[in-house]
mmCIF file of C-alpha atoms and ligand atoms in Angstrom:
data_model
loop_
_atom_site.group_PDB
_atom_site.id
_atom_site.type_symbol
_atom_site.label_atom_id
_atom_site.label_comp_id
_atom_site.label_asym_id
_atom_site.label_seq_id
_atom_site.Cartn_x
_atom_site.Cartn_y
_atom_site.Cartn_z
ATOM 1 C CA MET A 168 56.964 -45.419 -125.153
ATOM 2 C CA ARG A 169 54.226 -43.904 -123.290
ATOM 3 C CA ILE A 170 50.875 -46.117 -121.751
ATOM 4 C CA LEU A 171 47.917 -44.779 -120.517
ATOM 5 C CA SER A 172 44.668 -45.886 -119.251
ATOM 6 C CA GLY A 173 41.641 -44.435 -116.954
ATOM 7 C CA ILE A 174 38.894 -46.516 -114.945
ATOM 8 C CA GLN A 175 35.869 -45.089 -113.331
ATOM 9 C CA PRO A 176 35.258 -45.279 -109.698
ATOM 10 C CA SER A 177 31.880 -46.827 -110.501
ATOM 11 C CA GLY A 178 31.804 -49.250 -107.267
ATOM 12 C CA ARG A 179 33.960 -52.306 -106.643
ATOM 13 C CA LEU A 180 36.050 -53.817 -109.183
ATOM 14 C CA HIS A 181 35.051 -56.915 -110.928
ATOM 15 C CA ILE A 182 36.815 -59.232 -112.888
ATOM 16 C CA GLY A 183 36.070 -57.972 -116.041
ATOM 17 C CA ASN A 184 37.862 -54.565 -115.082
ATOM 18 C CA TYR A 185 40.717 -56.825 -113.637
ATOM 19 C CA LEU A 186 41.509 -58.709 -116.402
ATOM 20 C CA GLY A 187 40.517 -56.461 -119.254
ATOM 21 C CA MET A 188 42.366 -53.179 -118.245
ATOM 22 C CA MET A 189 44.143 -53.495 -114.925
ATOM 23 C CA GLU A 190 45.946 -56.484 -115.269
ATOM 24 C CA PRO A 191 47.385 -55.431 -118.522
ATOM 25 C CA ALA A 192 48.200 -52.075 -117.586
ATOM 26 C CA ILE A 193 50.398 -53.569 -114.470
ATOM 27 C CA ARG A 194 52.387 -55.568 -116.588
ATOM 28 C CA LEU A 195 52.994 -52.780 -118.651
ATOM 29 C CA GLN A 196 54.527 -50.577 -116.279
ATOM 30 C CA ASN A 197 57.554 -52.630 -116.895
ATOM 31 C CA GLU A 198 57.986 -51.593 -120.678
ATOM 32 C CA GLY A 199 57.240 -48.072 -120.537
ATOM 33 C CA GLU A 200 56.406 -44.957 -119.457
ATOM 34 C CA ALA A 201 52.983 -45.634 -117.518
ATOM 35 C CA PHE A 202 50.209 -43.166 -117.154
ATOM 36 C CA TYR A 203 47.095 -44.648 -115.458
ATOM 37 C CA PHE A 204 44.178 -42.293 -113.661
ATOM 38 C CA ILE A 205 40.916 -42.791 -111.711
ATOM 39 C CA ALA A 206 38.319 -41.132 -114.078
ATOM 40 C CA ASP A 207 36.359 -38.987 -111.623
ATOM 41 C CA TYR A 208 35.383 -36.301 -113.812
ATOM 42 C CA HIS A 209 33.952 -39.177 -116.044
ATOM 43 C CA ALA A 210 32.289 -40.717 -112.755
ATOM 44 C CA LEU A 211 30.177 -37.368 -112.354
ATOM 45 C CA THR A 212 27.921 -38.489 -115.535
ATOM 46 C CA SER A 213 26.285 -41.322 -113.190
ATOM 47 C CA THR A 214 27.730 -40.628 -109.626
ATOM 48 C CA HIS A 215 25.936 -38.012 -107.967
ATOM 49 C CA ASP A 216 26.274 -38.289 -104.630
ATOM 50 C CA PRO A 217 29.627 -36.361 -103.622
ATOM 51 C CA ALA A 218 30.254 -38.707 -100.666
ATOM 52 C CA VAL A 219 29.757 -42.035 -102.558
ATOM 53 C CA LEU A 220 32.304 -40.564 -105.050
ATOM 54 C CA ARG A 221 34.675 -39.450 -102.821
ATOM 55 C CA GLU A 222 34.333 -43.249 -101.345
ATOM 56 C CA ASN A 223 34.844 -44.804 -104.559
ATOM 57 C CA VAL A 224 37.989 -42.610 -105.704
ATOM 58 C CA ARG A 225 39.424 -44.070 -102.275
ATOM 59 C CA GLY A 226 38.522 -47.506 -102.816
ATOM 60 C CA LEU A 227 39.523 -47.720 -106.498
ATOM 61 C CA ALA A 228 43.093 -46.068 -105.320
ATOM 62 C CA ILE A 229 43.276 -48.839 -102.860
ATOM 63 C CA ASP A 230 42.403 -51.856 -104.989
ATOM 64 C CA PHE A 231 44.648 -50.451 -108.109
ATOM 65 C CA LEU A 232 47.499 -50.537 -105.801
ATOM 66 C CA ALA A 233 46.844 -53.631 -104.183
ATOM 67 C CA CYS A 234 46.301 -55.193 -107.573
ATOM 68 C CA GLY A 235 50.166 -54.419 -108.157
ATOM 69 C CA LEU A 236 50.687 -50.822 -109.088
ATOM 70 C CA ASP A 237 53.849 -49.645 -108.519
ATOM 71 C CA PRO A 238 53.968 -46.027 -107.646
ATOM 72 C CA GLU A 239 57.432 -45.835 -108.455
ATOM 73 C CA LYS A 240 57.156 -47.212 -111.936
ATOM 74 C CA ALA A 241 53.764 -45.816 -113.110
ATOM 75 C CA THR A 242 52.320 -42.372 -112.365
ATOM 76 C CA PHE A 243 49.076 -42.626 -111.104
ATOM 77 C CA TRP A 244 46.613 -40.026 -110.173
ATOM 78 C CA ARG A 245 43.091 -38.944 -109.765
ATOM 79 C CA GLN A 246 41.330 -37.081 -112.988
ATOM 80 C CA SER A 247 40.341 -34.269 -111.606
ATOM 81 C CA ASP A 248 43.635 -32.743 -109.883
ATOM 82 C CA VAL A 249 44.821 -32.206 -113.215
ATOM 83 C CA PRO A 250 41.898 -29.779 -114.347
ATOM 84 C CA GLU A 251 43.874 -28.860 -117.283
ATOM 85 C CA VAL A 252 42.023 -31.816 -119.046
ATOM 86 C CA THR A 253 39.238 -30.359 -118.971
ATOM 87 C CA GLU A 254 40.184 -27.140 -121.078
ATOM 88 C CA LEU A 255 41.531 -29.614 -123.827
ATOM 89 C CA THR A 256 37.875 -30.829 -123.750
ATOM 90 C CA TRP A 257 36.880 -27.883 -124.580
ATOM 91 C CA ILE A 258 38.745 -26.984 -127.248
ATOM 92 C CA LEU A 259 38.631 -30.730 -128.491
ATOM 93 C CA SER A 260 35.124 -30.111 -128.745
ATOM 94 C CA CYS A 261 35.362 -27.239 -131.206
ATOM 95 C CA VAL A 262 36.668 -29.998 -133.842
ATOM 96 C CA THR A 263 34.142 -32.562 -132.991
ATOM 97 C CA PRO A 264 31.332 -33.202 -135.336
ATOM 98 C CA MET A 265 28.145 -34.037 -133.837
ATOM 99 C CA GLY A 266 27.453 -36.606 -135.619
ATOM 100 C CA LEU A 267 30.662 -38.333 -134.102
ATOM 101 C CA LEU A 268 29.453 -38.411 -130.612
ATOM 102 C CA GLU A 269 25.630 -39.435 -131.904
ATOM 103 C CA ARG A 270 26.841 -42.601 -133.239
ATOM 104 C CA CYS A 271 28.656 -43.610 -129.871
ATOM 105 C CA VAL A 272 27.083 -47.138 -128.766
ATOM 106 C CA SER A 273 27.853 -46.342 -125.158
ATOM 107 C CA PHE A 274 25.844 -43.084 -125.216
ATOM 108 C CA LYS A 275 23.370 -45.197 -127.571
ATOM 109 C CA ASP A 276 23.069 -47.885 -125.038
ATOM 110 C CA LYS A 277 22.797 -45.911 -121.784
ATOM 111 C CA ILE A 278 19.552 -44.030 -123.358
ATOM 112 C CA ALA A 279 18.317 -47.480 -124.394
ATOM 113 C CA GLN A 280 18.492 -48.326 -120.511
ATOM 114 C CA GLY A 281 15.998 -45.273 -120.082
ATOM 115 C CA VAL A 282 18.688 -42.841 -118.765
ATOM 116 C CA SER A 283 18.050 -39.300 -119.554
ATOM 117 C CA PRO A 284 21.397 -38.158 -120.826
ATOM 118 C CA SER A 285 23.114 -35.284 -119.915
ATOM 119 C CA HIS A 286 25.352 -32.878 -122.069
ATOM 120 C CA GLY A 287 28.126 -34.369 -119.846
ATOM 121 C CA LEU A 288 27.082 -37.925 -120.769
ATOM 122 C CA PHE A 289 26.497 -37.154 -124.569
ATOM 123 C CA ALA A 290 30.501 -35.347 -124.687
ATOM 124 C CA TYR A 291 32.229 -38.516 -122.640
ATOM 125 C CA PRO A 292 34.149 -39.285 -125.360
ATOM 126 C CA VAL A 293 35.686 -35.772 -125.869
ATOM 127 C CA LEU A 294 36.832 -36.016 -122.298
ATOM 128 C CA GLN A 295 38.147 -39.223 -122.888
ATOM 129 C CA ALA A 296 40.041 -38.117 -125.862
ATOM 130 C CA ALA A 297 41.626 -35.219 -123.937
ATOM 131 C CA ASP A 298 42.831 -37.443 -121.215
ATOM 132 C CA ILE A 299 44.528 -39.799 -123.484
ATOM 133 C CA LEU A 300 45.893 -36.998 -126.451
ATOM 134 C CA ILE A 301 46.966 -34.244 -123.395
ATOM 135 C CA PHE A 302 49.408 -37.312 -122.645
ATOM 136 C CA ASP A 303 51.012 -37.562 -126.159
ATOM 137 C CA SER A 304 50.100 -41.247 -125.645
ATOM 138 C CA ASP A 305 51.136 -44.053 -127.624
ATOM 139 C CA ILE A 306 49.346 -46.949 -126.302
ATOM 140 C CA VAL A 307 45.905 -47.434 -124.682
ATOM 141 C CA PRO A 308 45.503 -50.800 -122.883
ATOM 142 C CA VAL A 309 41.600 -51.474 -122.481
ATOM 143 C CA GLY A 310 38.762 -53.905 -123.128
ATOM 144 C CA LYS A 311 36.822 -54.061 -126.487
ATOM 145 C CA ASP A 312 34.108 -51.960 -124.756
ATOM 146 C CA GLN A 313 36.130 -48.889 -125.040
ATOM 147 C CA LYS A 314 37.282 -49.833 -128.756
ATOM 148 C CA GLN A 315 34.928 -47.016 -130.198
ATOM 149 C CA HIS A 316 35.959 -44.556 -128.028
ATOM 150 C CA LEU A 317 39.739 -44.959 -129.373
ATOM 151 C CA GLU A 318 38.585 -44.490 -132.712
ATOM 152 C CA VAL A 319 37.089 -41.510 -131.668
ATOM 153 C CA THR A 320 40.190 -40.412 -130.396
ATOM 154 C CA ARG A 321 41.765 -40.981 -133.150
ATOM 155 C CA ASP A 322 39.203 -39.255 -135.455
ATOM 156 C CA ILE A 323 39.258 -35.938 -133.300
ATOM 157 C CA ALA A 324 42.967 -36.137 -132.904
ATOM 158 C CA GLN A 325 43.034 -36.097 -136.718
ATOM 159 C CA LYS A 326 40.478 -33.308 -137.107
ATOM 160 C CA PHE A 327 42.480 -31.136 -134.665
ATOM 161 C CA ASN A 328 45.775 -31.848 -136.817
ATOM 162 C CA ASP A 329 44.231 -31.137 -140.106
ATOM 163 C CA ARG A 330 42.953 -28.453 -139.003
ATOM 164 C CA TYR A 331 46.017 -26.996 -136.652
ATOM 165 C CA GLY A 332 48.978 -28.405 -138.054
ATOM 166 C CA ASP A 333 50.263 -31.843 -138.920
ATOM 167 C CA GLU A 334 51.786 -34.165 -136.046
ATOM 168 C CA LEU A 335 50.521 -31.455 -133.155
ATOM 169 C CA LEU A 336 48.491 -34.380 -131.350
ATOM 170 C CA ARG A 337 49.794 -37.965 -131.300
ATOM 171 C CA ILE A 338 47.490 -40.508 -132.657
ATOM 172 C CA PRO A 339 47.331 -42.960 -130.054
ATOM 173 C CA GLU A 340 46.927 -46.925 -130.700
ATOM 174 C CA PRO A 341 44.292 -49.328 -128.547
ATOM 175 C CA GLN A 342 45.757 -52.279 -126.995
ATOM 176 C CA ILE A 343 42.960 -55.227 -126.506
ATOM 177 C CA ARG A 344 44.268 -58.000 -125.462
ATOM 178 C CA GLU A 345 42.266 -61.117 -127.243
ATOM 179 C CA GLU A 346 41.315 -63.451 -124.604
ATOM 180 C CA THR A 347 40.044 -61.075 -121.959
ATOM 181 C CA ALA A 348 38.272 -58.574 -124.582
ATOM 182 C CA THR A 349 35.109 -58.967 -123.412
ATOM 183 C CA VAL A 350 35.021 -60.833 -120.141
ATOM 184 C CA PRO A 351 31.636 -62.229 -119.287
ATOM 185 C CA GLY A 352 28.980 -61.911 -116.371
ATOM 186 C CA LEU A 353 27.309 -64.614 -114.833
ATOM 187 C CA ASP A 354 24.475 -64.447 -117.500
ATOM 188 C CA GLY A 355 26.820 -64.757 -120.173
ATOM 189 C CA ARG A 356 26.379 -61.079 -121.027
ATOM 190 C CA LYS A 357 29.558 -58.780 -121.030
ATOM 191 C CA MET A 358 30.378 -58.281 -117.031
ATOM 192 C CA SER A 359 29.190 -54.899 -116.123
ATOM 193 C CA LYS A 360 28.079 -53.468 -113.059
ATOM 194 C CA SER A 361 25.174 -51.854 -115.091
ATOM 195 C CA TYR A 362 23.997 -55.533 -116.251
ATOM 196 C CA ASP A 363 24.565 -56.623 -112.376
ATOM 197 C CA ASN A 364 26.034 -59.822 -113.828
ATOM 198 C CA SER A 365 29.683 -59.038 -112.197
ATOM 199 C CA ILE A 366 31.962 -61.176 -110.073
ATOM 200 C CA GLU A 367 34.029 -58.684 -107.618
ATOM 201 C CA ILE A 368 37.587 -59.312 -107.063
ATOM 202 C CA PHE A 369 37.485 -58.205 -103.491
ATOM 203 C CA GLU A 370 34.229 -59.735 -102.545
ATOM 204 C CA GLU A 371 33.853 -59.155 -98.514
ATOM 205 C CA THR A 372 33.968 -62.871 -97.654
ATOM 206 C CA GLU A 373 34.442 -66.226 -98.981
ATOM 207 C CA LYS A 374 31.148 -66.868 -98.470
ATOM 208 C CA LYS A 375 29.945 -63.953 -100.671
ATOM 209 C CA LEU A 376 31.935 -64.839 -103.531
ATOM 210 C CA ARG A 377 31.034 -68.455 -103.450
ATOM 211 C CA LYS A 378 27.525 -67.213 -103.712
ATOM 212 C CA LYS A 379 28.028 -65.032 -106.481
ATOM 213 C CA VAL A 380 30.077 -67.878 -108.213
ATOM 214 C CA MET A 381 27.099 -70.074 -107.546
ATOM 215 C CA LYS A 382 24.630 -67.628 -109.605
ATOM 216 C CA ILE A 383 26.483 -68.225 -112.988
ATOM 217 C CA VAL A 384 23.742 -69.216 -115.390
ATOM 218 C CA THR A 385 23.908 -72.698 -116.484
ATOM 219 C CA ASP A 386 21.584 -75.139 -118.161
ATOM 220 C CA SER A 387 19.013 -77.520 -116.767
ATOM 221 C CA THR A 388 21.109 -80.568 -117.785
ATOM 222 C CA PRO A 389 20.759 -83.132 -114.966
ATOM 223 C CA VAL A 390 23.481 -84.259 -112.701
ATOM 224 C CA GLU A 391 24.283 -87.931 -114.467
ATOM 225 C CA ASP A 392 23.811 -86.763 -117.795
ATOM 226 C CA ALA A 393 26.912 -85.582 -120.308
ATOM 227 C CA LYS A 394 26.985 -81.548 -120.499
ATOM 228 C CA ASP A 395 28.171 -79.319 -123.628
ATOM 229 C CA PRO A 396 31.415 -77.449 -122.654
ATOM 230 C CA GLU A 397 30.843 -75.672 -125.672
ATOM 231 C CA GLY A 398 29.341 -71.799 -124.871
ATOM 232 C CA SER A 399 29.369 -72.686 -120.999
ATOM 233 C CA TYR A 400 29.953 -69.283 -119.243
ATOM 234 C CA LEU A 401 31.307 -71.510 -116.458
ATOM 235 C CA ILE A 402 34.347 -72.800 -118.817
ATOM 236 C CA GLN A 403 34.988 -69.447 -120.094
ATOM 237 C CA LEU A 404 35.587 -67.898 -116.587
ATOM 238 C CA TYR A 405 37.286 -70.888 -115.457
ATOM 239 C CA GLU A 406 39.665 -70.699 -118.818
ATOM 240 C CA LEU A 407 40.555 -67.063 -117.496
ATOM 241 C CA PHE A 408 42.150 -68.450 -114.202
ATOM 242 C CA ALA A 409 43.056 -71.949 -114.405
ATOM 243 C CA SER A 410 45.868 -73.880 -116.595
ATOM 244 C CA LYS A 411 44.986 -75.299 -119.770
ATOM 245 C CA ALA A 412 45.124 -78.946 -118.590
ATOM 246 C CA GLU A 413 42.510 -78.156 -115.620
ATOM 247 C CA VAL A 414 40.501 -76.681 -118.658
ATOM 248 C CA GLU A 415 40.819 -79.753 -120.562
ATOM 249 C CA GLU A 416 39.975 -81.909 -117.276
ATOM 250 C CA MET A 417 36.735 -80.032 -116.552
ATOM 251 C CA LYS A 418 35.906 -80.073 -120.349
ATOM 252 C CA ALA A 419 36.316 -83.965 -120.308
ATOM 253 C CA SER A 420 34.380 -84.123 -116.940
ATOM 254 C CA TYR A 421 31.431 -82.586 -118.492
ATOM 255 C CA ARG A 422 31.478 -84.987 -121.371
ATOM 256 C CA ALA A 423 31.639 -87.533 -119.241
ATOM 257 C CA GLY A 424 28.615 -86.668 -117.109
ATOM 258 C CA GLY A 425 27.900 -87.616 -113.434
ATOM 259 C CA THR A 426 28.758 -84.319 -112.342
ATOM 260 C CA GLY A 427 26.460 -81.228 -111.545
ATOM 261 C CA TYR A 428 27.260 -77.729 -112.048
ATOM 262 C CA GLY A 429 27.411 -77.243 -108.403
ATOM 263 C CA HIS A 430 30.550 -79.160 -108.632
ATOM 264 C CA TYR A 431 32.639 -76.904 -111.267
ATOM 265 C CA LYS A 432 31.613 -74.051 -109.726
ATOM 266 C CA GLN A 433 33.069 -74.842 -106.491
ATOM 267 C CA GLN A 434 36.534 -75.330 -108.350
ATOM 268 C CA LEU A 435 36.058 -72.133 -110.100
ATOM 269 C CA PHE A 436 35.502 -70.049 -106.927
ATOM 270 C CA GLU A 437 38.372 -72.083 -105.313
ATOM 271 C CA LYS A 438 40.544 -70.779 -108.485
ATOM 272 C CA ILE A 439 39.106 -66.940 -108.400
ATOM 273 C CA TRP A 440 39.434 -66.865 -104.221
ATOM 274 C CA GLY A 441 43.071 -67.908 -104.529
ATOM 275 C CA ALA A 442 44.171 -65.926 -107.485
ATOM 276 C CA PHE A 443 43.240 -62.961 -105.347
ATOM 277 C CA GLU A 444 44.845 -63.935 -101.809
ATOM 278 C CA PRO A 445 48.031 -61.784 -102.188
ATOM 279 C CA MET A 446 46.297 -58.909 -103.161
ATOM 280 C CA ARG A 447 43.858 -59.022 -100.485
ATOM 281 C CA GLU A 448 46.376 -58.921 -97.756
ATOM 282 C CA LYS A 449 48.057 -56.214 -99.445
ATOM 283 C CA ARG A 450 44.819 -54.315 -99.818
ATOM 284 C CA GLU A 451 44.388 -54.411 -95.580
ATOM 285 C CA ALA A 452 47.554 -52.804 -95.463
ATOM 286 C CA LEU A 453 46.528 -49.965 -97.699
ATOM 287 C CA ILE A 454 42.823 -49.446 -95.668
ATOM 288 C CA ALA A 455 45.468 -49.105 -92.474
ATOM 289 C CA ASP A 456 47.281 -46.342 -94.216
ATOM 290 C CA PRO A 457 44.897 -43.433 -95.964
ATOM 291 C CA ASP A 458 47.747 -41.143 -95.914
ATOM 292 C CA TYR A 459 49.581 -43.028 -97.917
ATOM 293 C CA VAL A 460 47.644 -43.564 -100.532
ATOM 294 C CA GLU A 461 46.596 -39.805 -100.753
ATOM 295 C CA ASP A 462 50.302 -38.928 -101.248
ATOM 296 C CA VAL A 463 50.638 -41.056 -104.055
ATOM 297 C CA LEU A 464 47.931 -39.640 -105.788
ATOM 298 C CA GLN A 465 49.276 -36.087 -104.978
ATOM 299 C CA ASN A 466 52.996 -37.114 -106.529
ATOM 300 C CA GLY A 467 51.220 -38.811 -109.406
ATOM 301 C CA ALA A 468 49.285 -35.745 -110.296
ATOM 302 C CA LYS A 469 52.049 -33.405 -109.893
ATOM 303 C CA ARG A 470 54.126 -35.451 -112.561
ATOM 304 C CA ALA A 471 51.127 -35.979 -114.554
ATOM 305 C CA GLN A 472 50.301 -31.836 -114.452
ATOM 306 C CA GLU A 473 53.797 -31.125 -115.696
ATOM 307 C CA LYS A 474 53.619 -33.320 -118.949
ATOM 308 C CA ALA A 475 49.602 -32.139 -119.497
ATOM 309 C CA ARG A 476 51.329 -28.714 -119.550
ATOM 310 C CA GLU A 477 53.176 -29.250 -122.185
ATOM 311 C CA VAL A 478 50.734 -30.616 -124.705
ATOM 312 C CA LEU A 479 48.112 -28.041 -123.670
ATOM 313 C CA ASP A 480 50.891 -25.317 -124.180
ATOM 314 C CA ARG A 481 51.295 -26.533 -127.819
ATOM 315 C CA VAL A 482 47.812 -26.636 -128.542
ATOM 316 C CA ARG A 483 46.835 -23.337 -126.844
ATOM 317 C CA LYS A 484 49.579 -21.662 -129.086
ATOM 318 C CA ALA A 485 48.592 -23.659 -132.185
ATOM 319 C CA THR A 486 45.079 -22.678 -132.011
ATOM 320 C CA GLY A 487 45.752 -19.020 -130.977
ATOM 321 C CA LEU A 488 44.563 -18.809 -127.351
ATOM 322 C CA GLY A 489 46.267 -16.427 -125.063
ATOM 323 C CA ARG A 490 48.625 -14.275 -126.019
HETATM 324 P P1 LIG B 670 35.377 -48.716 -117.069
HETATM 325 O O1 LIG B 670 35.799 -47.855 -116.075
HETATM 326 O O2 LIG B 670 33.792 -48.620 -117.586
HETATM 327 O O3 LIG B 670 36.569 -49.728 -117.430
HETATM 328 C C1 LIG B 670 37.593 -49.720 -116.744
HETATM 329 C C2 LIG B 670 38.430 -50.867 -117.497
HETATM 330 O O4 LIG B 670 37.682 -52.070 -117.533
HETATM 331 C C3 LIG B 670 37.679 -52.829 -119.009
HETATM 332 N N1 LIG B 670 36.082 -54.004 -119.030
HETATM 333 C C4 LIG B 670 36.325 -54.832 -119.408
HETATM 334 N N2 LIG B 670 37.256 -55.483 -120.080
HETATM 335 C C5 LIG B 670 36.748 -56.623 -120.552
HETATM 336 N N3 LIG B 670 35.593 -57.117 -120.255
HETATM 337 C C6 LIG B 670 34.865 -56.496 -119.523
HETATM 338 N N4 LIG B 670 33.755 -57.228 -119.320
HETATM 339 C C7 LIG B 670 34.877 -55.478 -119.154
HETATM 340 N N5 LIG B 670 34.382 -54.564 -117.827
HETATM 341 C C8 LIG B 670 35.061 -53.669 -118.222
HETATM 342 C C9 LIG B 670 37.142 -51.848 -119.884
HETATM 343 O O5 LIG B 670 37.141 -51.891 -121.526
HETATM 344 C C10 LIG B 670 38.164 -50.366 -119.392
HETATM 345 O O6 LIG B 670 39.380 -50.469 -120.282
HETATM 346 N N6 LIG B 670 35.525 -44.742 -120.393
HETATM 347 C C11 LIG B 670 36.269 -45.725 -119.502
HETATM 348 C C12 LIG B 670 37.364 -44.644 -118.684
HETATM 349 C C13 LIG B 670 38.540 -44.179 -119.336
HETATM 350 C C14 LIG B 670 39.594 -44.270 -120.162
HETATM 351 C C15 LIG B 670 39.677 -43.259 -120.452
HETATM 352 C C16 LIG B 670 40.023 -45.426 -120.788
HETATM 353 C C17 LIG B 670 38.457 -42.403 -119.438
HETATM 354 N N7 LIG B 670 39.263 -42.018 -119.933
HETATM 355 C C18 LIG B 670 41.436 -42.874 -121.349
HETATM 356 C C19 LIG B 670 41.317 -45.098 -121.360
HETATM 357 C C20 LIG B 670 41.767 -43.780 -121.618
HETATM 358 C C21 LIG B 670 35.523 -46.740 -118.870
HETATM 359 O O7 LIG B 670 34.550 -46.287 -118.668
HETATM 360 O O8 LIG B 670 36.034 -47.600 -118.408
#
């Protein structure tokens, strides 16, 4: 079984990235052939400063390793070190109907946010399809926001197979974990850098993390009154880090009244800070050893490139390209 996923280097990791994709991906590295990459080609659609892009890639590599990606078990590389994927993107573009891309919600969202769209942004899902299909991936662990891109990938693979031959491209399955499909942000919308509502897992200091957690939106029920645990984002986040008993205790305390939201936020802060404690230590060691991190990416790229070549050769032959 081949497991594959990617993540954009778009700044510091937040809890949504971690619980939606990284944590499941790290767990799956023990269950099959794992392939994980840093999607720097994709980041070019929004990051236009070369120094920032390079720094974000470096930081993400460190963070993924600190969180437990084991390069002995998983192949880990920088997307642009395997440029074969851009060739497959072009080939897939020629079987992709415009309408399929026009329906993509993430593209429509960006336009609604006032972004002036490039062709790259429009074609983004085709590159993502190539990422997945070039490795004959079976399973793709992602958050719910990627569901449509996985459907597009499956559609494109099917169209390719219909035109050039059955089973040329393997049809992948998304794996979306229900409890963490959409991790809420400070304001209850999906946690996302572009909504400015995220809680970073490696916030520089305890103080900064506490300040972030204190920004979680709550209603204005006075301290002494009973509070409604249903629909509380604070509790939804607490559920991701606390035991069932601890969550029940917090809910009971909400209903009883007499405790302010600040107290609950402090409890959540302690859980989050504690959860990433071991990773922070590992991260410091990795920051001090940039050569090791680069070696991991280079070795990963070599392995990934071998696999990508196999599929690309099969595709080139089937489509009549080359000799
Ligand atoms: P990206 O970089 O936006 O996000 C990385 C992963 O984090 C998940 N995620 C979330 N999960 C739950 N709750 C949230 N609030 C939340 N925010 C982010 C995302 O679902 C994703 O799994 N296009 C992809 C990167 C990509 C890719 C691929 C993924 C490129 N090629 C091939 C899989 C396969 C993206 O921008 O993810």
